[in-house]
Amino acid sequence: MNLDGQTLVVTGVASGIGAATAALLQRGSATVVGVDRNIPDAFAGTFVQGDLSTPEGVAAVADQVPAGIHGLLNIAGVPGTAPWQTVLAVNVFGVRDLTRLLLPKIADGGAVVNLASNVAAGWAERREEVARFVQAADAAEAIAAVADDPEVTGNSYRFSKECVRWLTQVQASENLGRVRVNSVSPGPVQTPILEDFKKDHGREKVEGAVSLLGRAGQPEDIAAAIAFLLSPQAAWLNGTDLCVDGGLLAHRSVTAMAPAAA
Ligand SMILES: NC(=O)c1ccc[n+]([C@@H]2O[C@H](COP(=O)([O-])OP(=O)(O)OC[C@H]3O[C@@H](n4cnc5c(N)ncnc54)[C@H](O)[C@@H]3O)[C@@H](O)[C@H]2O)c1
């Protein structure tokens, strides 16, 4: 992969998938601008420390990103063990607003990749609510407005990633012919967030999935998919989602059909 001359912004660079993606892009000679609330232990590019949970924090990060970038990788995210308001603020509005602010700085032919999740595969069932939430003018008001909706507050991580799936289509549609926008939906990946997922989604469910697959995904598995979506080989992929889960969703879909077929 030759990314010489490309400047790419990677959020969540201090850990897990963000750190692995930055390392992969740098091996391809890209210039990486890393963003995170935490200072990374090992990252050699330009680092912008910032908090993507508030509009002010997002704006401060965007201000520090130079013009003439070639891509934005929205990888920072928080699990459902964080307060639901934080999950929605970072995973939905952090992604939406950082992308809005940086799109004018992305050169024609550039790309955005958003991190969704395979838990969001059923997003279309909540399409209208998701669309309404994503397009709200004021993030704090939108978050306050769902406080009495247990479907959202009790499943904030899943809902946030369902929003990312729709947001990806909206951003792709608004930038046709100029900047491609796609999402990646991992299954369980061996990063610090995985322990939180076990608490949120159920230890047996997550560990059962890993045992079925023979291993958890590794950050490098996801980084490779992200890098592909950035590449010229993915030039006609736009507004779509790449599920990178070792076949977990496919298996669940097939086994769910088995009793009816028997
Ligand atoms: N690991 C998995 O199993 C898995 C599965 C599906 C989706 N994902 C998604 O992949 C992405 C990366 O997750 P990961 O597994 O690398 O997790 P991780 O916890 O290792 O990394 C997340 C990074 O995001 C940063 N971050 C969180 N809140 C922030 C904020 N307010 N401002 C700035 N930075 C912030 C953290 O500091 C951290 O460095 C997330 O969006 C996550 O939801 C992960």
GROMACS .gro file of C-alpha atoms and ligand atoms in nm:
model
  306
    1MET     CA    1   0.000   0.000   0.000
    2ASN     CA    2   0.156   0.325  -0.112
    3LEU     CA    3   0.000   0.623   0.066
    4ASP     CA    4   0.293   0.855   0.010
    5GLY     CA    5   0.168   1.214  -0.006
    6GLN     CA    6  -0.162   1.138   0.171
    7THR     CA    7  -0.256   1.306   0.498
    8LEU     CA    8  -0.515   1.108   0.694
    9VAL     CA    9  -0.689   1.197   1.021
   10VAL     CA   10  -0.740   0.904   1.259
   11THR     CA   11  -0.954   0.948   1.571
   12GLY     CA   12  -0.918   0.705   1.861
   13VAL     CA   13  -0.547   0.680   1.784
   14ALA     CA   14  -0.443   0.610   2.145
   15SER     CA   15  -0.581   0.255   2.158
   16GLY     CA   16  -0.704  -0.055   1.981
   17ILE     CA   17  -0.831  -0.020   1.624
   18GLY     CA   18  -0.729   0.346   1.590
   19ALA     CA   19  -0.370   0.272   1.696
   20ALA     CA   20  -0.347  -0.029   1.459
   21THR     CA   21  -0.493   0.172   1.171
   22ALA     CA   22  -0.252   0.461   1.222
   23ALA     CA   23   0.041   0.218   1.230
   24LEU     CA   24  -0.073   0.047   0.908
   25LEU     CA   25  -0.121   0.378   0.726
   26GLN     CA   26   0.218   0.501   0.842
   27ARG     CA   27   0.380   0.182   0.712
   28GLY     CA   28   0.230   0.288   0.377
   29SER     CA   29   0.409   0.625   0.414
   30ALA     CA   30   0.092   0.826   0.490
   31THR     CA   31   0.115   1.132   0.712
   32VAL     CA   32  -0.123   1.063   1.002
   33VAL     CA   33  -0.286   1.326   1.222
   34GLY     CA   34  -0.399   1.134   1.530
   35VAL     CA   35  -0.681   1.252   1.757
   36ASP     CA   36  -0.773   1.119   2.101
   37ARG     CA   37  -0.871   1.236   2.449
   38ASN     CA   38  -0.579   1.027   2.581
   39ILE     CA   39  -0.214   1.077   2.488
   40PRO     CA   40  -0.095   0.768   2.296
   41ASP     CA   41   0.201   0.569   2.430
   42ALA     CA   42   0.339   0.496   2.085
   43PHE     CA   43   0.235   0.717   1.796
   44ALA     CA   44   0.487   0.901   1.584
   45GLY     CA   45   0.262   1.139   1.383
   46THR     CA   46   0.107   1.476   1.463
   47PHE     CA   47  -0.115   1.437   1.768
   48VAL     CA   48  -0.419   1.649   1.854
   49GLN     CA   49  -0.550   1.591   2.204
   50GLY     CA   50  -0.922   1.661   2.225
   51ASP     CA   51  -1.257   1.554   2.359
   52LEU     CA   52  -1.508   1.453   2.092
   53SER     CA   53  -1.802   1.441   2.336
   54THR     CA   54  -1.898   1.809   2.302
   55PRO     CA   55  -1.948   2.044   2.005
   56GLU     CA   56  -1.680   2.273   2.152
   57GLY     CA   57  -1.434   1.986   2.181
   58VAL     CA   58  -1.505   1.874   1.825
   59ALA     CA   59  -1.460   2.230   1.694
   60ALA     CA   60  -1.129   2.268   1.880
   61VAL     CA   61  -1.001   1.945   1.722
   62ALA     CA   62  -1.118   2.047   1.374
   63ASP     CA   63  -0.943   2.383   1.408
   64GLN     CA   64  -0.611   2.206   1.457
   65VAL     CA   65  -0.641   1.987   1.149
   66PRO     CA   66  -0.469   2.138   0.845
   67ALA     CA   67  -0.645   2.186   0.509
   68GLY     CA   68  -0.561   1.951   0.223
   69ILE     CA   69  -0.621   1.623   0.402
   70HIS     CA   70  -0.719   1.312   0.202
   71GLY     CA   71  -0.926   1.121   0.449
   72LEU     CA   72  -1.093   1.105   0.789
   73LEU     CA   73  -1.124   0.784   0.990
   74ASN     CA   74  -1.382   0.820   1.267
   75ILE     CA   75  -1.265   0.540   1.494
   76ALA     CA   76  -1.295   0.689   1.847
   77GLY     CA   77  -1.590   0.544   2.033
   78VAL     CA   78  -1.717   0.453   2.378
   79PRO     CA   79  -1.894   0.133   2.491
   80GLY     CA   80  -2.243   0.100   2.640
   81THR     CA   81  -2.096   0.083   2.991
   82ALA     CA   82  -2.037   0.461   2.969
   83PRO     CA   83  -2.331   0.690   3.055
   84TRP     CA   84  -2.582   0.668   2.769
   85GLN     CA   85  -2.557   1.042   2.708
   86THR     CA   86  -2.180   1.008   2.652
   87VAL     CA   87  -2.229   0.712   2.418
   88LEU     CA   88  -2.465   0.913   2.199
   89ALA     CA   89  -2.255   1.230   2.219
   90VAL     CA   90  -1.926   1.065   2.113
   91ASN     CA   91  -2.044   0.784   1.885
   92VAL     CA   92  -2.307   0.985   1.696
   93PHE     CA   93  -2.256   1.358   1.723
   94GLY     CA   94  -1.878   1.343   1.757
   95VAL     CA   95  -1.866   1.153   1.427
   96ARG     CA   96  -2.130   1.370   1.257
   97ASP     CA   97  -1.988   1.705   1.360
   98LEU     CA   98  -1.619   1.629   1.310
   99THR     CA   99  -1.700   1.503   0.961
  100ARG     CA  100  -1.906   1.814   0.882
  101LEU     CA  101  -1.625   2.041   0.994
  102LEU     CA  102  -1.348   1.851   0.817
  103LEU     CA  103  -1.522   1.775   0.487
  104PRO     CA  104  -1.428   2.113   0.339
  105LYS     CA  105  -1.064   2.031   0.421
  106ILE     CA  106  -1.076   1.693   0.241
  107ALA     CA  107  -0.940   1.704  -0.113
  108ASP     CA  108  -1.157   1.584  -0.403
  109GLY     CA  109  -1.135   1.206  -0.435
  110GLY     CA  110  -1.084   1.166  -0.060
  111ALA     CA  111  -1.261   0.923   0.171
  112VAL     CA  112  -1.423   0.899   0.513
  113VAL     CA  113  -1.458   0.574   0.707
  114ASN     CA  114  -1.685   0.552   1.012
  115LEU     CA  115  -1.666   0.275   1.270
  116ALA     CA  116  -2.007   0.114   1.316
  117SER     CA  117  -2.057  -0.238   1.460
  118ASN     CA  118  -2.219  -0.565   1.362
  119VAL     CA  119  -2.465  -0.510   1.654
  120ALA     CA  120  -2.618  -0.237   1.433
  121ALA     CA  121  -2.714  -0.477   1.152
  122GLY     CA  122  -3.086  -0.426   1.225
  123TRP     CA  123  -3.059  -0.047   1.196
  124ALA     CA  124  -3.324  -0.020   0.921
  125GLU     CA  125  -3.594  -0.140   1.165
  126ARG     CA  126  -3.550   0.190   1.349
  127ARG     CA  127  -3.481   0.394   1.038
  128GLU     CA  128  -3.716   0.685   1.111
  129GLU     CA  129  -3.607   0.734   1.470
  130VAL     CA  130  -3.244   0.700   1.370
  131ALA     CA  131  -3.282   0.952   1.086
  132ARG     CA  132  -3.461   1.201   1.312
  133PHE     CA  133  -3.192   1.173   1.579
  134VAL     CA  134  -2.900   1.207   1.339
  135GLN     CA  135  -3.035   1.518   1.169
  136ALA     CA  136  -3.114   1.709   1.493
  137ALA     CA  137  -2.964   2.057   1.483
  138ASP     CA  138  -2.867   2.060   1.849
  139ALA     CA  139  -2.695   1.750   1.988
  140ALA     CA  140  -2.767   1.825   2.356
  141GLU     CA  141  -3.136   1.882   2.281
  142ALA     CA  142  -3.158   1.562   2.077
  143ILE     CA  143  -2.996   1.362   2.357
  144ALA     CA  144  -3.226   1.515   2.621
  145ALA     CA  145  -3.528   1.435   2.402
  146VAL     CA  146  -3.465   1.057   2.414
  147ALA     CA  147  -3.421   1.045   2.795
  148ASP     CA  148  -3.761   0.878   2.839
  149ASP     CA  149  -3.708   0.621   2.563
  150PRO     CA  150  -3.571   0.299   2.722
  151GLU     CA  151  -3.521   0.145   2.374
  152VAL     CA  152  -3.252   0.410   2.322
  153THR     CA  153  -3.114   0.468   2.673
  154GLY     CA  154  -3.109   0.093   2.751
  155ASN     CA  155  -2.936   0.011   2.421
  156SER     CA  156  -2.738   0.328   2.370
  157TYR     CA  157  -2.436   0.159   2.207
  158ARG     CA  158  -2.645  -0.033   1.953
  159PHE     CA  159  -2.856   0.275   1.880
  160SER     CA  160  -2.543   0.490   1.840
  161LYS     CA  161  -2.398   0.252   1.583
  162GLU     CA  162  -2.734   0.228   1.403
  163CYS     CA  163  -2.709   0.604   1.373
  164VAL     CA  164  -2.358   0.567   1.229
  165ARG     CA  165  -2.493   0.332   0.960
  166TRP     CA  166  -2.751   0.590   0.850
  167LEU     CA  167  -2.513   0.884   0.894
  168THR     CA  168  -2.271   0.712   0.657
  169GLN     CA  169  -2.537   0.699   0.387
  170VAL     CA  170  -2.635   1.062   0.445
  171GLN     CA  171  -2.274   1.180   0.428
  172ALA     CA  172  -2.211   0.973   0.114
  173SER     CA  173  -2.523   1.108  -0.051
  174GLU     CA  174  -2.431   1.468   0.028
  175ASN     CA  175  -2.082   1.431  -0.119
  176LEU     CA  176  -2.138   1.218  -0.430
  177GLY     CA  177  -1.858   1.241  -0.682
  178ARG     CA  178  -1.628   1.422  -0.440
  179VAL     CA  179  -1.564   1.229  -0.117
  180ARG     CA  180  -1.661   0.865  -0.057
  181VAL     CA  181  -1.806   0.774   0.284
  182ASN     CA  182  -1.832   0.414   0.406
  183SER     CA  183  -1.857   0.233   0.738
  184VAL     CA  184  -1.692  -0.074   0.884
  185SER     CA  185  -1.884  -0.305   1.119
  186PRO     CA  186  -1.657  -0.523   1.330
  187GLY     CA  187  -1.769  -0.812   1.548
  188PRO     CA  188  -1.579  -0.870   1.875
  189VAL     CA  189  -1.224  -0.735   1.849
  190GLN     CA  190  -0.949  -0.787   2.106
  191THR     CA  191  -0.910  -0.431   2.238
  192PRO     CA  192  -0.968  -0.274   2.582
  193ILE     CA  193  -1.333  -0.208   2.490
  194LEU     CA  194  -1.405  -0.584   2.467
  195GLU     CA  195  -1.432  -0.623   2.846
  196ASP     CA  196  -1.693  -0.345   2.847
  197PHE     CA  197  -1.885  -0.523   2.572
  198LYS     CA  198  -1.892  -0.837   2.787
  199LYS     CA  199  -2.052  -0.633   3.069
  200ASP     CA  200  -2.293  -0.459   2.831
  201HIS     CA  201  -2.395  -0.741   2.592
  202GLY     CA  202  -2.338  -1.037   2.826
  203ARG     CA  203  -2.012  -1.221   2.892
  204GLU     CA  204  -2.146  -1.555   2.766
  205LYS     CA  205  -2.269  -1.406   2.440
  206VAL     CA  206  -1.938  -1.234   2.358
  207GLU     CA  207  -1.717  -1.521   2.476
  208GLY     CA  208  -1.944  -1.769   2.296
  209ALA     CA  209  -1.899  -1.575   1.973
  210VAL     CA  210  -1.522  -1.569   2.013
  211SER     CA  211  -1.514  -1.941   2.086
  212LEU     CA  212  -1.736  -2.017   1.783
  213LEU     CA  213  -1.504  -1.817   1.556
  214GLY     CA  214  -1.190  -1.967   1.706
  215ARG     CA  215  -1.052  -1.625   1.798
  216ALA     CA  216  -1.154  -1.265   1.849
  217GLY     CA  217  -1.091  -1.020   1.568
  218GLN     CA  218  -0.762  -0.837   1.601
  219PRO     CA  219  -0.726  -0.460   1.557
  220GLU     CA  220  -0.514  -0.535   1.247
  221ASP     CA  221  -0.808  -0.723   1.085
  222ILE     CA  222  -1.017  -0.407   1.107
  223ALA     CA  223  -0.732  -0.174   1.009
  224ALA     CA  224  -0.686  -0.373   0.686
  225ALA     CA  225  -1.055  -0.327   0.595
  226ILE     CA  226  -1.035   0.045   0.672
  227ALA     CA  227  -0.724   0.083   0.458
  228PHE     CA  228  -0.897  -0.100   0.171
  229LEU     CA  229  -1.193   0.141   0.186
  230LEU     CA  230  -0.948   0.431   0.160
  231SER     CA  231  -0.770   0.282  -0.138
  232PRO     CA  232  -0.825   0.339  -0.514
  233GLN     CA  233  -0.932  -0.028  -0.534
  234ALA     CA  234  -1.246   0.076  -0.343
  235ALA     CA  235  -1.317   0.370  -0.576
  236TRP     CA  236  -1.674   0.254  -0.653
  237LEU     CA  237  -1.765   0.166  -0.294
  238ASN     CA  238  -1.966   0.451  -0.147
  239GLY     CA  239  -2.235   0.481   0.119
  240THR     CA  240  -2.200   0.117   0.212
  241ASP     CA  241  -2.096  -0.095   0.509
  242LEU     CA  242  -1.824  -0.355   0.526
  243CYS     CA  243  -1.899  -0.614   0.795
  244VAL     CA  244  -1.570  -0.754   0.929
  245ASP     CA  245  -1.672  -1.013   1.186
  246GLY     CA  246  -1.522  -1.345   1.076
  247GLY     CA  247  -1.864  -1.459   0.948
  248LEU     CA  248  -2.049  -1.423   1.280
  249LEU     CA  249  -2.358  -1.246   1.144
  250ALA     CA  250  -2.380  -1.482   0.848
  251HIS     CA  251  -2.367  -1.780   1.083
  252ARG     CA  252  -2.634  -1.633   1.312
  253SER     CA  253  -2.857  -1.560   1.015
  254VAL     CA  254  -2.825  -1.916   0.878
  255THR     CA  255  -2.875  -2.086   1.215
  256ALA     CA  256  -3.181  -1.866   1.289
  257MET     CA  257  -3.340  -2.003   0.969
  258ALA     CA  258  -3.255  -2.368   1.043
  259PRO     CA  259  -3.567  -2.464   1.247
  260ALA     CA  260  -3.802  -2.322   0.981
  261ALA     CA  261  -3.619  -2.507   0.704
  262ALA     CA  262  -3.622  -2.840   0.890
  263LIG     N1  263  -1.339  -0.374   1.989
  263LIG     C1  264  -1.455  -0.421   1.942
  263LIG     O1  265  -1.495  -0.535   1.971
  263LIG     C2  266  -1.541  -0.334   1.854
  263LIG     C3  267  -1.649  -0.393   1.787
  263LIG     C4  268  -1.731  -0.315   1.706
  263LIG     C5  269  -1.705  -0.180   1.694
  263LIG     N2  270  -1.599  -0.123   1.760
  263LIG     C6  271  -1.578   0.021   1.744
  263LIG     O2  272  -1.447   0.044   1.699
  263LIG     C7  273  -1.403   0.171   1.746
  263LIG     C8  274  -1.267   0.158   1.812
  263LIG     O3  275  -1.282   0.076   1.925
  263LIG     P1  276  -1.161   0.002   1.995
  263LIG     O4  277  -1.202  -0.138   2.005
  263LIG     O5  278  -1.033   0.038   1.931
  263LIG     O6  279  -1.173   0.064   2.141
  263LIG     P2  280  -1.063   0.131   2.235
  263LIG     O7  281  -1.131   0.157   2.365
  263LIG     O8  282  -0.939   0.050   2.234
  263LIG     O9  283  -1.033   0.270   2.162
  263LIG     C9  284  -1.124   0.376   2.160
  263LIG    C10  285  -1.048   0.506   2.158
  263LIG    O10  286  -1.142   0.614   2.148
  263LIG    C11  287  -1.098   0.718   2.232
  263LIG     N3  288  -1.209   0.803   2.276
  263LIG    C12  289  -1.318   0.765   2.346
  263LIG     N4  290  -1.394   0.872   2.376
  263LIG    C13  291  -1.332   0.981   2.323
  263LIG    C14  292  -1.360   1.120   2.324
  263LIG     N5  293  -1.467   1.171   2.388
  263LIG     N6  294  -1.277   1.204   2.258
  263LIG    C15  295  -1.164   1.154   2.197
  263LIG     N7  296  -1.131   1.024   2.194
  263LIG    C16  297  -1.213   0.938   2.257
  263LIG    C17  298  -1.039   0.645   2.353
  263LIG    O11  299  -0.956   0.729   2.431
  263LIG    C18  300  -0.966   0.529   2.286
  263LIG    O12  301  -0.832   0.562   2.256
  263LIG    C19  302  -1.512   0.223   1.837
  263LIG    O13  303  -1.593   0.315   1.767
  263LIG    C20  304  -1.589   0.098   1.872
  263LIG    O14  305  -1.723   0.126   1.908
  263LIG    C21  306  -1.517  -0.197   1.838
   0.00000   0.00000   0.00000
